Short mmCIF file of C-alpha atoms in Angstrom, two decimals:
data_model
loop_
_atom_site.label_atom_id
_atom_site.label_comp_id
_atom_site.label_asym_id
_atom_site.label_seq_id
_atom_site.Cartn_x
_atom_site.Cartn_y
_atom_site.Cartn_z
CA UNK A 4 94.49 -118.96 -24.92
CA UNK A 5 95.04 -118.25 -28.55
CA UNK A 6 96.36 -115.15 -29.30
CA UNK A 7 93.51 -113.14 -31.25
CA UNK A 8 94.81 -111.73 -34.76
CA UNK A 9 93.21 -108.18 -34.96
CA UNK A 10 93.42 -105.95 -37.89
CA UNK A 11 92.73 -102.30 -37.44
CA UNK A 12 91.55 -100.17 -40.69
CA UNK A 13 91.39 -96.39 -39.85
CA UNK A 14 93.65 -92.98 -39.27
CA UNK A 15 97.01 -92.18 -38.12
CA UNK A 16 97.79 -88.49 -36.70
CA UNK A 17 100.29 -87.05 -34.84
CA UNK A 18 98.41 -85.53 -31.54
CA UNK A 19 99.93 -82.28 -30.29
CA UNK A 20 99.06 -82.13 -27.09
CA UNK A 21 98.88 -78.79 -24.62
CA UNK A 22 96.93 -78.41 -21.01
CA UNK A 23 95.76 -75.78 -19.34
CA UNK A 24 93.58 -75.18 -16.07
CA UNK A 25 90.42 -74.83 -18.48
CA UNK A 26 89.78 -74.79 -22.11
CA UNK A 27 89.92 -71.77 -23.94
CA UNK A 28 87.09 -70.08 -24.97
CA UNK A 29 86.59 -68.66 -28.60
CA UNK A 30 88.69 -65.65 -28.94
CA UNK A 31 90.61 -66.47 -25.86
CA UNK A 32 94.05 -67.16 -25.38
CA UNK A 33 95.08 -69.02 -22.36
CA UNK A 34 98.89 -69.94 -21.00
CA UNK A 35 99.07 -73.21 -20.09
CA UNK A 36 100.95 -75.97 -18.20
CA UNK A 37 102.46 -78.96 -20.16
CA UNK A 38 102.84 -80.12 -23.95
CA UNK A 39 103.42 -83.11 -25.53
CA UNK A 40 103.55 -84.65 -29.48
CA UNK A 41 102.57 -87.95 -29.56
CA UNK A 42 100.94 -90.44 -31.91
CA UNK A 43 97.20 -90.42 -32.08
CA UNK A 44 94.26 -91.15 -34.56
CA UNK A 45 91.68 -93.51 -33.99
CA UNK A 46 93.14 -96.05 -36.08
CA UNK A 47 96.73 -95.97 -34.85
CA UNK A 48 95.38 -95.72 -31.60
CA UNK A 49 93.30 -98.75 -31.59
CA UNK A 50 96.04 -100.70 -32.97
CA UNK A 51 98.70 -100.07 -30.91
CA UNK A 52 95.62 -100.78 -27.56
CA UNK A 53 95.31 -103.83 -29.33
CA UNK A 54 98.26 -105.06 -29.56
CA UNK A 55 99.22 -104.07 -25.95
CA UNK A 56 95.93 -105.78 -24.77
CA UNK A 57 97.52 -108.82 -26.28
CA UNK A 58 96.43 -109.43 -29.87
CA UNK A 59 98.53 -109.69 -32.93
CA UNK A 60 97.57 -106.21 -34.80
CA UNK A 61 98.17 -105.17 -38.44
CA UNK A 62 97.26 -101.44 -39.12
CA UNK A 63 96.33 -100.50 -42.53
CA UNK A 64 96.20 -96.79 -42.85
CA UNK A 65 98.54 -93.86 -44.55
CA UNK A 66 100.61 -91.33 -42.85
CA UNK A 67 101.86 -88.55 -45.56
CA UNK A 68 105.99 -87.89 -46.30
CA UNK A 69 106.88 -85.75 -43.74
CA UNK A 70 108.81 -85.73 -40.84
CA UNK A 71 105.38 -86.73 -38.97
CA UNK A 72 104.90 -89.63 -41.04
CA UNK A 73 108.28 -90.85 -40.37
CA UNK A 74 107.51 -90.51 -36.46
CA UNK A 75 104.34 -92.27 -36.58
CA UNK A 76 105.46 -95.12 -38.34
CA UNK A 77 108.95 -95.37 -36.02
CA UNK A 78 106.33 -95.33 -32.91
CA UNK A 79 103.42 -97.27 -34.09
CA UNK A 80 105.55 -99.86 -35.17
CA UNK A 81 107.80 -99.95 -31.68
CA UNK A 82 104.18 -100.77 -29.91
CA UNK A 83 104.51 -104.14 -31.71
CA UNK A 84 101.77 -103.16 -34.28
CA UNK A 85 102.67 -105.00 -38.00
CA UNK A 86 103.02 -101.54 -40.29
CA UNK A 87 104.25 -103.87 -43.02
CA UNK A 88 100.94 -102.31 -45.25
CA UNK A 89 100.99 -98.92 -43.93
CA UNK A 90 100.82 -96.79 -46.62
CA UNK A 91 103.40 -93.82 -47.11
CA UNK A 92 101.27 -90.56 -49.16
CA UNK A 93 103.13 -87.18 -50.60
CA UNK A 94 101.93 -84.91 -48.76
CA UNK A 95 100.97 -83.99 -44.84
CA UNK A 96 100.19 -86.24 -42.03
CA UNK A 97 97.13 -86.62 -40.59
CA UNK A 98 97.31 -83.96 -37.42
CA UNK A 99 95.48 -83.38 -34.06
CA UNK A 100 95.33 -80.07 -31.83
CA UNK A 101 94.29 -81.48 -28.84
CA UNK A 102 93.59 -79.28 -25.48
CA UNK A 103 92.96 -81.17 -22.16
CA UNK A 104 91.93 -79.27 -18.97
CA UNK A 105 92.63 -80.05 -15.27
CA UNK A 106 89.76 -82.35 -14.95
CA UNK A 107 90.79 -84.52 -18.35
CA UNK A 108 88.10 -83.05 -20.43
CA UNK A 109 89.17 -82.27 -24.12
CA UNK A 110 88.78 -80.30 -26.92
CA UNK A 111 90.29 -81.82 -30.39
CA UNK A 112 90.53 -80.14 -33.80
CA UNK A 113 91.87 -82.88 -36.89
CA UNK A 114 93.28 -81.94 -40.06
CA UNK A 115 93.01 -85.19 -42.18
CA UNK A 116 96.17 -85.04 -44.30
CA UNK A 117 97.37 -88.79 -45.86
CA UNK A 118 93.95 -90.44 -44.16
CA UNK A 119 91.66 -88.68 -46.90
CA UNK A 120 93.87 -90.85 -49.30
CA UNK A 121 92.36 -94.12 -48.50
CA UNK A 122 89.72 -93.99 -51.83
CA UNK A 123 90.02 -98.12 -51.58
CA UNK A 124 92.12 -100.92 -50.17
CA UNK A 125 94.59 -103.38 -52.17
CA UNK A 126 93.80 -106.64 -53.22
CA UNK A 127 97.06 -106.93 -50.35
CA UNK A 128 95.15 -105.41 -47.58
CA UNK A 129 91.71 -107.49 -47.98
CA UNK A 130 94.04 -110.44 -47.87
CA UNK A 131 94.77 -109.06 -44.63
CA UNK A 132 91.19 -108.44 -43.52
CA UNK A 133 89.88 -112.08 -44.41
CA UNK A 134 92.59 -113.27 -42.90
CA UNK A 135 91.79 -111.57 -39.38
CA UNK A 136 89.43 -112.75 -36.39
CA UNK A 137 88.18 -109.75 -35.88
CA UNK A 138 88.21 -106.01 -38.18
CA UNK A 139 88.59 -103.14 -36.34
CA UNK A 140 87.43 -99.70 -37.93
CA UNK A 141 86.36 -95.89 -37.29
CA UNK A 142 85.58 -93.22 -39.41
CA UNK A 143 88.43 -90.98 -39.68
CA UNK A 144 88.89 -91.93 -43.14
CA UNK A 145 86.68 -92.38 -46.20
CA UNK A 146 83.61 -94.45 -44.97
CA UNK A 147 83.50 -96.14 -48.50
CA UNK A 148 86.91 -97.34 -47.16
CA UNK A 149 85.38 -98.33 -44.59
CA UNK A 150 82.51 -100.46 -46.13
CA UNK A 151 84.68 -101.95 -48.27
CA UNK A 152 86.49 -103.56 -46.09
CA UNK A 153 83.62 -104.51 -43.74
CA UNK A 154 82.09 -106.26 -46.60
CA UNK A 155 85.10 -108.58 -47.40
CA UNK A 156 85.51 -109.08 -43.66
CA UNK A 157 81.94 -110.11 -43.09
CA UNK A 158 81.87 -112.41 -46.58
CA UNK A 159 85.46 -114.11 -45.05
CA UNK A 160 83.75 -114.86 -41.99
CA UNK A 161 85.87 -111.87 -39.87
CA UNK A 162 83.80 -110.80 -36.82
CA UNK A 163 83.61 -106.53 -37.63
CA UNK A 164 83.70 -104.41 -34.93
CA UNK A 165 82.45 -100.33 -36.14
CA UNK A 166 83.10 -97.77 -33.66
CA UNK A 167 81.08 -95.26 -35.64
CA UNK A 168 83.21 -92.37 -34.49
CA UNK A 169 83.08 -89.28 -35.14
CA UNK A 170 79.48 -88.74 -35.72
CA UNK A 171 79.01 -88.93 -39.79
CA UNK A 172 76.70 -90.38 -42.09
CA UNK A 173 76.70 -94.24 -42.18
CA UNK A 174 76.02 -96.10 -44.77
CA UNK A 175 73.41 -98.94 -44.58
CA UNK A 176 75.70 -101.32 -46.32
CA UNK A 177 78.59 -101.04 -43.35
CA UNK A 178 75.16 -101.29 -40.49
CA UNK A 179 74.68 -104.55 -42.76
CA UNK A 180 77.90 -105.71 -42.13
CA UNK A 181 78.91 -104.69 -38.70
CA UNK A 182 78.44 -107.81 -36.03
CA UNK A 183 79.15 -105.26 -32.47
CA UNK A 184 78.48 -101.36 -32.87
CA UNK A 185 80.03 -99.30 -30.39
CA UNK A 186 79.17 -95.09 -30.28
CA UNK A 187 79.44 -92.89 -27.40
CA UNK A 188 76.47 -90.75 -26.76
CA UNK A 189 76.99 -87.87 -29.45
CA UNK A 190 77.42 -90.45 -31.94
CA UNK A 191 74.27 -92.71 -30.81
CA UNK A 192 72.38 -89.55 -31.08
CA UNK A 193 73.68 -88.95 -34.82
CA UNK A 194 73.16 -92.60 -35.96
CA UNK A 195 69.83 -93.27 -34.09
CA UNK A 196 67.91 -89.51 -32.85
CA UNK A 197 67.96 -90.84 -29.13
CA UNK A 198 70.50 -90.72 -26.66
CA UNK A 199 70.95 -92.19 -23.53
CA UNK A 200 67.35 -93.10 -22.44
CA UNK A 201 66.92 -95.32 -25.76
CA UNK A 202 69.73 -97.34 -26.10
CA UNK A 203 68.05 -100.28 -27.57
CA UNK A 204 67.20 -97.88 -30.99
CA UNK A 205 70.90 -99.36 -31.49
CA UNK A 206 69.90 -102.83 -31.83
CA UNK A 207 67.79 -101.91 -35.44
CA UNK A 208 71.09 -101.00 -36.69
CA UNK A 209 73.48 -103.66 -35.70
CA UNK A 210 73.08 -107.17 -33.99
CA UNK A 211 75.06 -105.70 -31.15
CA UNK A 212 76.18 -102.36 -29.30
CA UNK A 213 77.91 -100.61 -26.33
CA UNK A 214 76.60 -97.24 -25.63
CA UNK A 215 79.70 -95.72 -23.62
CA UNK A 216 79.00 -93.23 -21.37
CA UNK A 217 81.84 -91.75 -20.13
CA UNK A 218 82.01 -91.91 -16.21
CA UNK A 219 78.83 -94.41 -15.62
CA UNK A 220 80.37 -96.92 -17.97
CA UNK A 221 78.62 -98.42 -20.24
CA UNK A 222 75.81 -100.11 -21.94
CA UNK A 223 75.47 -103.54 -23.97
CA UNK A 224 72.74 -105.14 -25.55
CA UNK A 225 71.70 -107.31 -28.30
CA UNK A 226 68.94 -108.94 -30.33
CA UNK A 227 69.06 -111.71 -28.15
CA UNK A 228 67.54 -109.78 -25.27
CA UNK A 229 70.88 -108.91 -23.63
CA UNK A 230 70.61 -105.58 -21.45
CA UNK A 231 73.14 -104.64 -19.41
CA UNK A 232 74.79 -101.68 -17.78
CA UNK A 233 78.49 -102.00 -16.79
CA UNK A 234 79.70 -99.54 -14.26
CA UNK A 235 82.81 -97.44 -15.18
CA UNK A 236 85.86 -98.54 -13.14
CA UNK A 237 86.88 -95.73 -10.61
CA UNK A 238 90.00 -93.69 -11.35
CA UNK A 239 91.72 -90.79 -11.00
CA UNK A 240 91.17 -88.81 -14.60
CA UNK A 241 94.31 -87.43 -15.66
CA UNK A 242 93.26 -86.74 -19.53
CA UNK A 243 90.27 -89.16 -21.44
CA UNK A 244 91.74 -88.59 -24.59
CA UNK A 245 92.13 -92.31 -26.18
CA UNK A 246 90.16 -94.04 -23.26
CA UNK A 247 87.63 -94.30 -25.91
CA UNK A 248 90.09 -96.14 -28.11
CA UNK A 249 91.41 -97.96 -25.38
CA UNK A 250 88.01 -99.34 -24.16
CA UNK A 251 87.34 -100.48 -28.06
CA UNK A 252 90.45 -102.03 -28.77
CA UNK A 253 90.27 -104.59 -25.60
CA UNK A 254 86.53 -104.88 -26.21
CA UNK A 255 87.90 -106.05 -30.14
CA UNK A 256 90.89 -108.24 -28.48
CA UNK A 257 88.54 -110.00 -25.47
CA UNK A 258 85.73 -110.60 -28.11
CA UNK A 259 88.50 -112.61 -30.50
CA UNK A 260 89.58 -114.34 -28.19
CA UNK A 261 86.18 -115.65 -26.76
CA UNK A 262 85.10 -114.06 -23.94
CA UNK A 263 81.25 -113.46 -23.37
CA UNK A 264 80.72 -110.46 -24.96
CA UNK A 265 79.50 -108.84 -21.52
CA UNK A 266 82.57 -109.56 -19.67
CA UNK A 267 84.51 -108.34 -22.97
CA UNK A 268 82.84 -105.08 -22.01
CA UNK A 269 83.74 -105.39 -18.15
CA UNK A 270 87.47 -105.92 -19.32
CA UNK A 271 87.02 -102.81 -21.33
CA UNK A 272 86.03 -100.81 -18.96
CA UNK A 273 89.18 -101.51 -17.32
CA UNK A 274 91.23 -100.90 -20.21
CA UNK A 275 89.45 -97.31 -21.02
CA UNK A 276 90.22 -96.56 -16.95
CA UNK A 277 93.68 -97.27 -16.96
CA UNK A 278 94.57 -95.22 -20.00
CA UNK A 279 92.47 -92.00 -18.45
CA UNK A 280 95.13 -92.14 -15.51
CA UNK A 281 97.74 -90.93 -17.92
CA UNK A 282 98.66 -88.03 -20.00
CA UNK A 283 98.34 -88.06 -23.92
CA UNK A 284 96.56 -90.70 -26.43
CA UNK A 285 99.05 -93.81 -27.60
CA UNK A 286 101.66 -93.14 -24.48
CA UNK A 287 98.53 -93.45 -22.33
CA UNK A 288 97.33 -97.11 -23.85
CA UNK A 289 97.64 -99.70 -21.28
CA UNK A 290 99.62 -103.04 -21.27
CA UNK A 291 97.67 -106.10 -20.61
CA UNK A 292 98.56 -106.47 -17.22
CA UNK A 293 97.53 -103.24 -16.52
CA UNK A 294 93.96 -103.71 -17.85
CA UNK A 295 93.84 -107.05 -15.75
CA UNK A 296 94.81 -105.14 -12.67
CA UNK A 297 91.62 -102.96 -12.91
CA UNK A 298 89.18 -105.74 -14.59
CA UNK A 299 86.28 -106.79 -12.11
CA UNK A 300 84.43 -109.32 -12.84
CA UNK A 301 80.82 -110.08 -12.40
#
């Protein structure tokens, strides 16, 4: 099988990490158990799930001059992701305050830094993007960012995979230009004004989308008449923070490399299962193997 060259447009942060038996509520302060700093983002995230699921994965994003920065780029880089474009900004690193309770539900708070300073891409980094089976994006920096680079994708013949996360205002140029959608429900109810019960609303948006739903898996369908539900692999939650990420990335990596796009989803499910059984966002991304381990097939 060819190996599937993925590039990932999108946010770097580093996650700082605390749990506790429950989530604090406003005004509350709460002791709790375990910390860790670790690198996050969507984007970075995505990339480095990538290229663990097996693709080859350039990240274009910016990480500011700090001591951060310098850790993000170290880490993101060890996972085997090509940082060769990753931009350095003056300034602060993007940064997450993430709280995780004992049953792996969280509670994140992002301060942007360096990923508000993607205005535009380089002539460099749309090289990059034509050059890519498939483009991988979110929202965690400037959606005309975004659209840019979804455009040249789509005009190169680069399949464009959104995940339209979090829930802001999309442009109907990027919807023009996206070939598989993917939202969880918040975000489905932003884009579309139904949830859950009216998945298909997705399909006037994009050719294709996956409706995740947490722990009853997912949903697919296309213009084609494709409907299916995918059940959620079973696990023991330990903290759900980048399954999302996880499940995206493989979905991104199976797709290149030309697997139907409902068992792409099934293999996704896997991937977004293994990486809830473990602490933290990037550390959490599985390997390959380990998504193959959990993968059922129809």
């Amino acid at each position: 099988m060819r190996q599937t060259r993925v590039v990932v447009v999108g946010s770097a942060n580093m996650d700082l990490v605390g749990t506790a038996p429950a989530l604090p509520r406003p005004g509350e302060t709460l002791l709790g158990t375990d910390f860790v700093m670790v690198p996050g983002g969507k984007g970075a995230n995505q990339a480095i799930a990538a290229a663990k699921a097996g693709a080859s994965c350039a990240f274009l994003g910016a990480i500011g001059s700090d001591s951060f920065g310098v850790t993000l780029r170290a880490r993101i880089t060890a996972a085997g992701v090509d940082t060769g474009q990753l931009r350095t900004t003056y300034g602060t690193s993007g940064v997450a305050l993430v709280m995780v309770n004992a049953e792996g539900e969280n509670a994140i708070l992002v301060s942007p830094g360096a990923n508000g300073s993607m205005s535009s891409l380089t002539e460099s980094e749309l090289t990059a993007v034509r050059g890519a089976d498939v483009l991988l994006a979110q929202l965690e920096i400037p959606v005309g960012t975004v659209t840019e680079a979804a455009v040249v994708a789509r005009a190169a013949g680069t399949r464009v995979v959104l995940n339209a996360a979090p829930a802001v205002p999309v442009p109907p140029e990027l919807l023009a230009a996206t070939d598989l959608l993917v939202v969880n429900e918040t975000e489905a109810q932003a884009l579309t004004g139904r949830g859950r019960d009216e998945p298909s609303a997705l399909l006037d948006l994009a050719p294709r989308a996956v409706l995740t739903l947490g722990a009853e898996g997912a949903w697919y369908g296309d213009r084609d008449g494709t409907a299916v539900h995918v059940p959620a692999v079973k696990v023991d939650v330990v903290d759900s923070t980048a399954a999302g990420d996880a499940f995206t990335a493989a979905l991104a990596v199976a797709w290149g490399e030309g697997r139907d796009v409902v068992d792409a989803v099934r293999w996704a499910a896997a991937a977004g299962a293994a990486c809830a059984r473990r602490l933290g966002a990037s550390v959490a991304l599985p390997s390959r193997a380990e998504i193959d381990e959990l993968y059922v097939p129809a």
